[in-house]
Coordinates of C-alpha atoms in Angstrom, one line a residue:
X1 CA 96.9 16.1 56.1
X2 CA 100.6 15.0 56.5
X3 CA 101.6 17.9 54.3
X4 CA 99.8 20.2 56.7
X5 CA 101.7 18.7 59.6
X6 CA 105.1 19.0 58.0
X7 CA 104.4 22.6 56.6
X8 CA 105.8 25.3 58.6
X9 CA 103.4 27.3 60.5
X10 CA 103.0 31.0 60.2
X11 CA 103.6 33.4 63.1
X12 CA 99.8 34.0 63.3
X13 CA 99.2 30.1 63.4
X14 CA 101.8 29.7 66.1
X15 CA 100.2 32.4 68.1
X16 CA 96.7 30.8 67.8
X17 CA 98.2 27.4 68.7
X18 CA 99.8 28.5 71.8
X19 CA 96.7 30.4 72.8
X20 CA 94.6 27.2 72.6
X21 CA 97.0 24.6 73.8
X22 CA 99.2 26.6 76.1
X23 CA 102.7 27.4 75.9
X24 CA 104.1 24.5 77.6
X25 CA 101.9 21.9 75.8
X26 CA 102.8 23.5 72.4
X27 CA 106.6 23.2 73.2
X28 CA 106.1 19.5 74.5
X29 CA 104.2 18.4 71.3
X30 CA 106.8 20.1 69.0
X31 CA 109.7 18.3 70.9
X32 CA 107.9 15.1 70.5
X33 CA 107.3 15.7 66.8
X34 CA 111.0 16.6 66.2
X35 CA 112.1 13.6 68.2
X36 CA 113.5 15.4 71.2
X37 CA 110.9 14.1 73.6
X38 CA 109.4 10.6 74.1
X39 CA 105.7 10.6 74.3
X40 CA 105.5 7.3 76.3
X41 CA 103.8 7.2 79.5
X42 CA 106.2 8.7 82.2
X43 CA 106.9 6.8 85.4
X44 CA 106.2 8.4 88.6
X45 CA 109.8 9.2 89.2
X46 CA 110.0 10.8 85.8
X47 CA 106.8 12.7 86.4
X48 CA 108.3 14.1 89.7
X49 CA 111.5 15.0 87.9
X50 CA 109.4 16.6 85.2
X51 CA 107.4 18.6 87.8
X52 CA 110.8 19.8 89.5
X53 CA 112.2 20.8 86.1
X54 CA 108.9 22.7 85.4
X55 CA 109.2 24.6 88.6
X56 CA 112.8 25.4 88.0
X57 CA 111.9 26.6 84.6
X58 CA 109.1 28.9 86.0
X59 CA 111.6 30.3 88.6
X60 CA 114.1 30.8 85.9
X61 CA 111.5 32.5 83.8
X62 CA 110.5 34.9 86.6
X63 CA 114.1 35.8 87.3
X64 CA 114.6 36.4 83.5
X65 CA 111.4 38.7 83.5
X66 CA 112.8 40.5 86.5
X67 CA 116.3 41.1 84.8
X68 CA 114.3 42.1 81.7
X69 CA 112.4 44.7 83.8
X70 CA 115.7 45.9 85.4
X71 CA 117.4 46.1 82.1
X72 CA 114.6 48.1 80.8
X73 CA 115.1 50.5 83.6
X74 CA 118.8 50.7 82.8
X75 CA 118.2 51.1 79.0
X76 CA 118.4 55.0 79.8
X77 CA 121.5 54.9 81.9
X78 CA 123.1 57.9 80.2
X79 CA 120.1 60.0 81.0
X80 CA 120.2 58.9 84.5
X81 CA 123.8 59.7 84.9
X82 CA 123.3 63.1 83.3
X83 CA 120.5 63.8 85.8
X84 CA 122.6 62.6 88.6
X85 CA 125.5 64.8 87.6
X86 CA 123.2 67.8 87.0
X87 CA 121.9 67.3 90.6
X88 CA 125.4 67.0 92.0
X89 CA 126.5 70.2 90.1
X90 CA 123.5 72.0 91.4
X91 CA 124.2 70.9 95.0
X92 CA 127.8 72.0 94.5
X93 CA 126.8 75.4 93.3
X94 CA 124.4 76.0 96.1
X95 CA 127.0 75.0 98.8
X96 CA 129.5 77.2 96.9
X97 CA 127.1 80.1 97.0
X98 CA 126.3 79.5 100.6
X99 CA 130.2 79.5 101.5
X100 CA 130.6 82.6 99.4
X101 CA 127.7 84.4 101.2
X102 CA 129.2 83.3 104.5
X103 CA 132.6 84.7 103.3
X104 CA 131.1 87.9 102.2
X105 CA 129.2 88.2 105.4
X106 CA 132.3 87.5 107.4
X107 CA 134.3 89.9 105.2
X108 CA 131.7 92.6 105.8
X109 CA 131.6 92.1 109.5
X110 CA 135.5 92.1 109.7
X111 CA 135.4 95.4 107.6
X112 CA 132.9 96.9 109.9
X113 CA 134.9 95.8 113.0
X114 CA 138.2 97.3 111.3
X115 CA 136.3 100.6 110.5
X116 CA 135.1 100.8 114.2
X117 CA 138.6 100.0 115.4
X118 CA 140.1 102.7 113.1
X119 CA 137.5 105.2 114.6
X120 CA 138.8 104.5 118.1
X121 CA 142.4 104.0 117.4
X122 CA 145.5 105.5 115.5
X123 CA 146.7 103.0 113.0
X124 CA 149.2 104.9 111.2
X125 CA 150.9 108.2 112.2
X126 CA 153.4 108.7 109.3
X127 CA 156.5 107.0 108.0
X128 CA 159.1 106.2 110.4
X129 CA 157.1 107.1 113.6
X130 CA 154.4 104.5 113.6
X131 CA 156.1 101.7 115.3
X132 CA 154.4 100.5 118.5
X133 CA 151.0 102.1 117.9
X134 CA 149.4 98.9 118.6
X135 CA 151.2 98.4 122.0
X136 CA 148.7 99.6 124.6
X137 CA 150.2 98.1 127.7
X138 CA 150.9 100.8 130.4
X139 CA 152.2 101.0 133.9
X140 CA 149.1 102.0 135.9
X141 CA 150.8 101.9 139.3
X142 CA 153.6 104.4 138.0
X143 CA 151.0 106.6 136.6
X144 CA 149.0 106.8 139.8
X145 CA 152.0 107.1 141.9
X146 CA 153.0 110.4 139.9
X147 CA 149.4 111.7 139.9
X148 CA 149.1 111.2 136.2
X149 CA 145.9 110.6 134.3
X150 CA 145.5 106.8 133.3
X151 CA 145.4 106.8 129.7
X152 CA 145.5 103.5 127.8
X153 CA 144.6 104.4 124.2
X154 CA 144.4 107.2 121.7
X155 CA 140.7 107.6 122.1
X156 CA 141.2 108.0 125.9
X157 CA 143.9 110.5 125.2
X158 CA 141.7 112.5 122.9
X159 CA 138.8 112.5 125.4
X160 CA 141.2 113.7 128.2
X161 CA 142.4 116.5 125.9
X162 CA 138.6 117.3 125.1
X163 CA 139.3 117.1 121.4
X164 CA 137.8 114.6 118.7
X165 CA 140.2 111.7 117.9
X166 CA 140.3 113.0 114.3
X167 CA 141.7 116.2 115.4
X168 CA 144.4 114.3 117.5
X169 CA 145.3 112.2 114.3
X170 CA 145.5 115.5 112.4
X171 CA 147.7 117.2 114.8
X172 CA 150.1 114.1 115.2
X173 CA 150.4 112.8 111.6
X174 CA 154.0 113.1 110.4
X175 CA 154.9 114.0 106.7
X176 CA 158.3 114.6 105.4
X177 CA 156.6 116.9 102.8
X178 CA 153.4 118.8 103.7
X179 CA 151.3 121.6 102.3
X180 CA 150.3 122.4 105.9
X181 CA 152.5 123.3 108.8
X182 CA 151.3 123.5 112.5
X183 CA 154.0 126.2 113.3
X184 CA 154.7 129.8 112.6
X185 CA 158.5 130.2 112.0
X186 CA 160.5 133.3 112.5
X187 CA 163.9 134.4 113.7
X188 CA 165.3 136.3 116.5
X189 CA 168.9 137.7 117.0
X190 CA 171.1 135.7 119.4
X191 CA 173.1 137.6 122.0
X192 CA 176.3 136.0 120.8
X193 CA 175.6 136.9 117.2
X194 CA 173.5 135.2 114.4
X195 CA 169.9 134.3 114.4
X196 CA 167.8 131.7 116.3
X197 CA 164.8 130.2 114.6
X198 CA 161.7 130.1 116.6
X199 CA 158.8 127.8 116.0
X200 CA 155.6 128.9 117.5
X201 CA 152.7 126.5 117.4
X202 CA 149.5 127.5 115.8
X203 CA 146.3 127.7 117.9
X204 CA 145.2 124.1 117.8
X205 CA 148.6 122.6 118.4
X206 CA 149.3 125.2 121.1
X207 CA 146.2 124.2 123.1
X208 CA 147.1 120.5 122.9
X209 CA 150.6 121.3 124.0
X210 CA 149.5 123.4 126.9
X211 CA 147.3 120.4 128.0
X212 CA 150.4 118.1 127.9
X213 CA 152.4 120.6 130.0
X214 CA 149.8 121.3 132.6
X215 CA 148.4 117.9 133.0
X216 CA 151.5 115.8 132.5
X217 CA 154.9 117.5 132.5
X218 CA 154.3 119.9 135.3
X219 CA 153.4 116.9 137.7
X220 CA 157.0 115.4 137.5
X221 CA 159.6 116.7 139.8
X222 CA 162.5 118.7 138.4
X223 CA 166.2 118.5 139.9
X224 CA 166.9 121.4 142.2
X225 CA 169.9 122.4 140.0
X226 CA 167.5 123.3 137.1
X227 CA 166.7 127.0 137.1
X228 CA 165.4 127.7 133.5
X229 CA 161.7 127.7 132.9
X230 CA 160.8 126.4 136.4
X231 CA 158.1 128.3 138.4
X232 CA 159.7 130.4 141.1
X233 CA 163.1 130.5 139.6
X234 CA 164.8 132.8 137.1
X235 CA 168.2 133.9 135.7
X236 CA 168.8 135.8 139.0
X237 CA 168.1 132.6 141.2
X238 CA 170.5 130.8 138.9
X239 CA 173.2 133.5 139.2
X240 CA 173.0 134.0 143.0
X241 CA 174.3 130.6 143.7
X242 CA 177.6 131.7 142.3
X243 CA 178.1 135.0 144.0
X244 CA 181.5 136.0 145.4
X245 CA 183.2 132.8 144.0
X246 CA 186.8 132.7 143.2
X247 CA 186.3 130.7 139.9
X248 CA 183.2 130.4 137.8
X249 CA 183.1 127.8 134.9
X250 CA 180.5 128.1 132.2
X251 CA 179.8 125.2 129.8
X252 CA 177.2 124.9 127.1
X253 CA 175.4 122.1 125.6
X254 CA 175.7 122.1 121.8
X255 CA 172.5 122.0 119.7
X256 CA 170.5 121.4 122.9
X257 CA 167.0 121.3 121.5
X258 CA 167.9 119.6 118.3
X259 CA 169.7 116.8 120.2
X260 CA 166.4 115.9 122.0
X261 CA 164.7 113.8 119.2
X262 CA 161.4 112.2 118.9
X263 CA 162.7 108.9 120.0
X264 CA 164.2 110.3 123.2
X265 CA 160.9 112.1 124.0
X266 CA 159.0 109.0 123.3
X267 CA 161.1 106.9 125.5
X268 CA 160.6 109.6 128.2
X269 CA 156.8 109.3 128.2
X270 CA 157.3 105.4 128.5
X271 CA 160.1 105.2 131.1
X272 CA 159.5 108.1 133.4
X273 CA 155.8 108.5 133.0
X274 CA 154.6 104.9 132.4
X275 CA 152.5 105.4 129.3
X276 CA 152.1 102.8 126.7
X277 CA 154.2 103.0 123.5
X278 CA 151.2 103.9 121.7
X279 CA 150.2 106.9 123.9
X280 CA 153.9 107.7 124.1
X281 CA 154.2 107.9 120.4
X282 CA 151.2 110.3 120.1
X283 CA 152.5 112.6 122.9
X284 CA 156.0 112.6 121.4
X285 CA 154.4 113.6 118.1
X286 CA 152.6 116.5 119.7
X287 CA 155.8 117.8 121.2
X288 CA 158.3 117.3 118.3
X289 CA 158.7 118.8 114.8
X290 CA 161.4 118.4 112.2
X291 CA 163.2 121.5 111.0
X292 CA 161.4 122.5 107.8
X293 CA 162.1 124.5 104.8
X294 CA 159.3 126.2 102.7
X295 CA 159.8 125.6 99.0
X296 CA 157.5 126.4 96.1
X297 CA 156.7 124.0 93.2
X298 CA 154.3 124.4 90.4
X299 CA 152.4 127.2 92.3
X300 CA 152.1 125.3 95.5
X301 CA 154.1 125.8 98.6
X302 CA 155.5 122.8 100.4
X303 CA 157.1 122.4 103.9
X304 CA 159.9 119.9 103.5
X305 CA 161.5 118.2 106.6
X306 CA 165.3 118.8 106.8
X307 CA 166.0 116.4 109.4
X308 CA 164.6 114.3 112.3
X309 CA 161.7 115.4 114.6
X310 CA 163.1 117.3 117.5
X311 CA 161.9 119.6 120.3
X312 CA 161.0 123.0 118.7
X313 CA 162.2 126.3 120.3
X314 CA 158.9 128.0 120.9
X315 CA 156.7 125.3 122.0
X316 CA 155.6 125.6 125.7
X317 CA 156.4 121.8 126.2
X318 CA 160.1 122.0 125.1
X319 CA 161.7 123.5 128.2
X320 CA 159.9 121.3 130.7
X321 CA 160.8 118.3 128.7
X322 CA 164.4 119.3 128.7
X323 CA 164.3 119.7 132.4
X324 CA 162.7 116.2 132.9
X325 CA 165.1 114.6 130.3
X326 CA 168.1 116.3 132.1
X327 CA 167.3 115.1 135.7
X328 CA 169.8 112.3 135.5
X329 CA 172.3 114.7 134.0
X330 CA 171.7 117.2 136.8
X331 CA 172.0 114.6 139.4
X332 CA 175.4 113.3 138.1
X333 CA 176.8 116.8 137.7
X334 CA 175.6 117.7 141.0
X335 CA 177.4 114.7 142.5
X336 CA 180.4 115.6 140.5
X337 CA 180.5 119.3 141.7
X338 CA 179.9 118.3 145.4
X339 CA 182.8 115.7 145.1
X340 CA 185.1 118.6 143.9
X341 CA 183.7 121.3 146.3
X342 CA 181.9 123.3 143.5
X343 CA 178.4 124.8 143.3
X344 CA 176.3 123.6 140.2
X345 CA 173.3 125.0 138.5
X346 CA 171.7 124.7 134.9
X347 CA 169.6 127.2 133.1
X348 CA 168.4 125.4 130.0
X349 CA 171.7 124.5 128.0
X350 CA 173.9 126.8 130.2
X351 CA 175.8 124.9 132.9
X352 CA 177.5 126.8 135.6
X353 CA 180.1 125.6 138.1
X354 CA 181.8 127.8 140.8
X355 CA 184.1 127.3 143.7
X356 CA 186.1 129.1 146.4
X357 CA 189.9 129.8 146.0
X358 CA 190.6 126.7 148.2
X359 CA 189.0 124.3 145.6
X360 CA 190.2 126.0 142.4
X361 CA 192.9 123.5 142.0
X362 CA 190.5 120.8 141.1
X363 CA 189.2 122.6 138.2
X364 CA 190.7 120.3 135.6
X365 CA 189.2 117.2 137.2
X366 CA 185.8 118.8 137.3
X367 CA 185.9 120.0 133.7
X368 CA 187.0 116.6 132.4
X369 CA 184.5 114.7 134.5
X370 CA 181.7 117.0 133.4
X371 CA 182.6 116.5 129.7
X372 CA 182.4 112.7 130.2
X373 CA 179.1 112.8 132.0
X374 CA 177.7 115.1 129.3
X375 CA 178.6 112.7 126.5
X376 CA 177.3 109.8 128.3
X377 CA 174.0 111.3 128.7
X378 CA 173.7 111.8 125.0
X379 CA 174.7 115.5 124.8
X380 CA 177.7 117.4 123.4
X381 CA 179.8 120.1 124.9
X382 CA 180.0 123.4 122.9
X383 CA 183.9 123.9 123.6
X384 CA 183.7 127.2 122.0
X385 CA 181.5 128.5 124.7
X386 CA 183.4 127.0 127.7
X387 CA 184.6 129.7 129.9
X388 CA 186.8 129.9 133.0
X389 CA 186.1 133.2 134.8
X390 CA 188.1 134.2 137.8
X391 CA 187.3 137.0 140.4
X392 CA 190.0 139.2 139.0
X393 CA 187.8 139.8 135.9
X394 CA 184.1 140.3 135.5
X395 CA 182.1 137.1 136.1
X396 CA 178.7 136.8 134.4
X397 CA 176.1 134.0 134.8
X398 CA 173.3 134.0 132.6
X399 CA 173.8 137.7 131.8
X400 CA 174.2 138.8 135.4
X401 CA 177.3 140.0 137.0
X402 CA 178.2 137.7 140.1
X403 CA 181.6 139.2 141.4
X404 CA 180.0 140.6 144.5
X405 CA 176.3 141.2 144.2
X406 CA 173.9 140.7 141.4
X407 CA 174.5 143.3 138.9
X408 CA 173.9 144.5 135.2
X409 CA 176.8 145.3 133.0
X410 CA 177.5 149.0 133.2
X411 CA 177.4 149.4 129.4
X412 CA 174.0 147.9 129.2
X413 CA 172.5 150.1 131.9
X414 CA 173.9 153.2 130.1
X415 CA 172.5 151.9 126.7
X416 CA 169.0 151.4 128.3
X417 CA 169.0 154.7 130.2
X418 CA 169.8 156.5 127.0
X419 CA 167.2 154.7 125.2
X420 CA 164.6 155.8 127.9
X421 CA 165.7 159.4 127.6
X422 CA 165.4 159.3 123.7
X423 CA 162.0 157.7 123.7
X424 CA 160.7 160.3 126.2
X425 CA 161.9 163.1 124.0
X426 CA 161.2 161.7 120.3
X427 CA 158.6 159.0 121.0
X428 CA 158.5 155.3 120.2
X429 CA 158.3 155.3 116.5
X430 CA 161.4 157.5 116.1
X431 CA 163.5 155.3 118.4
X432 CA 162.3 151.9 117.2
X433 CA 165.2 151.4 114.9
X434 CA 165.1 147.7 114.9
X435 CA 161.4 147.7 113.9
X436 CA 160.5 145.8 117.2
X437 CA 156.7 144.7 116.8
X438 CA 156.0 145.5 120.5
X439 CA 158.6 148.1 121.3
X440 CA 156.8 149.4 124.4
X441 CA 156.4 145.9 125.8
X442 CA 160.0 145.4 125.1
X443 CA 160.9 148.5 127.0
X444 CA 158.7 147.5 129.9
X445 CA 160.0 144.0 130.1
X446 CA 163.7 145.2 130.0
X447 CA 163.0 147.7 132.7
X448 CA 161.3 145.0 134.9
X449 CA 164.4 142.7 134.4
X450 CA 166.8 145.4 135.6
X451 CA 164.5 146.0 138.5
X452 CA 164.6 142.4 139.4
X453 CA 168.4 142.3 139.4
X454 CA 169.0 145.8 140.7
X455 CA 166.0 146.7 143.2
X456 CA 167.9 149.8 144.0
X457 CA 167.0 151.1 140.6
X458 CA 163.4 150.5 140.8
X459 CA 162.3 154.0 141.7
X460 CA 164.4 155.6 138.9
X461 CA 163.1 153.2 136.2
X462 CA 159.5 153.7 137.4
X463 CA 159.7 157.4 137.2
X464 CA 161.1 157.2 133.5
X465 CA 158.4 154.7 132.4
X466 CA 155.7 156.8 134.1
X467 CA 156.9 160.0 132.2
X468 CA 156.9 158.1 128.8
X469 CA 153.5 156.5 129.5
X470 CA 151.8 159.6 130.5
X471 CA 153.2 161.6 127.7
X472 CA 152.3 159.1 125.0
X473 CA 149.2 157.5 126.6
X474 CA 150.9 154.1 127.0
X475 CA 150.0 151.5 129.5
X476 CA 152.1 151.8 132.6
X477 CA 153.4 148.6 134.4
X478 CA 151.5 148.4 137.8
X479 CA 154.8 147.9 139.7
X480 CA 155.8 151.6 138.6
X481 CA 153.1 153.3 140.4
X482 CA 153.8 151.1 143.5
X483 CA 157.4 152.0 143.4
X484 CA 156.8 155.8 143.2
X485 CA 154.4 155.6 146.0
X486 CA 156.8 153.5 148.2
X487 CA 159.6 156.0 147.2
X488 CA 157.5 158.9 148.6

């Protein structure tokens, strides 16, 4: 029996003992057996202390069990961290996808707005001319005061002109090298020798320029001294102001049309008209064109700009624009002429001053003052064409003799009479030695000009034209028949 008590118990025996005696009782007996516990009867104080210790033990045991359970939960910490990281990544991807979708949406909306903006605005009109296209501020009060249409944008301009905005963009886009040109170019002989290049706008551009002229340019007043390209005025009106004067001074503005560049025209539409920089740019592009040279390369023809944009000779807008741009020049020269007792008039780039014998001594001061004013207004004097004509010699103003009465040079009259005689005998084709494309219209126009200057020759000219017209079945100007009836 003693051997059994001292023999170590097996695991199975321990398990059965704990089940039968209880865990605490088994531990107590073992401690007594091993000498760690006194089996004597405990005092009440000791029993109370024992009870407290047992309670503390139970409490600690519960906490230990709780910690074991929590430890069991944390046993797979790496997996929990992995799952948490996965969720965080998925959430980040979701938010990133939402932000990307929002950016794509905003980008698409911005692209749509930009596309809509481009459809109603001119964003770019070519290199060197596109500055200020986004400036749409205009002076409404000035526009209304001048009786001009209030236009604040490119779309409004196109609508006023009754053309699509794309057509306006096409007409105004500037290229230094282009395969298409909006002008027909040809040359005509100058009266003083050489050739003058004429740039005639093609149909679409011509219609746009006609609108600009009639709806905008013609509504601004011109200085009374301007006689060229002004309704109701002519070379005759210009010349009559200088009839019977002792001295006639003729001055010429050098490179008149080329000196009026795109920037000057644009500034005119802004300052004098009151339009915005954007609209002024487009209007200036419609009215200007650089001199171009046609070259061929690799089988394709190109029109290469040979200089800055300028007023083309041949556009209906150019003469009126020059008259508007020269208003201050005319006003200053008129003031100068009045100061020295001279008469002043301007026909395009031809300036004419005249005075009586009494004021001829002030000639030097007038010429020097005129040169100074011309230069300060951005023009140059063509000194080769400056003429001082005295009444002792023939005085001509814009081709009309003004010594006593308006007259045509005798040599020109004789030459034209001889031409009429030869045409009546030989016909138009035989006498059209310069291959004039509209020879009969040229003859009729020249006869009408002579009739304007010399009304006393009207009947004789009419008789010659009627004779030629009836002989060769040509259209006879209406004034010819009226002149013959009046002569009878």
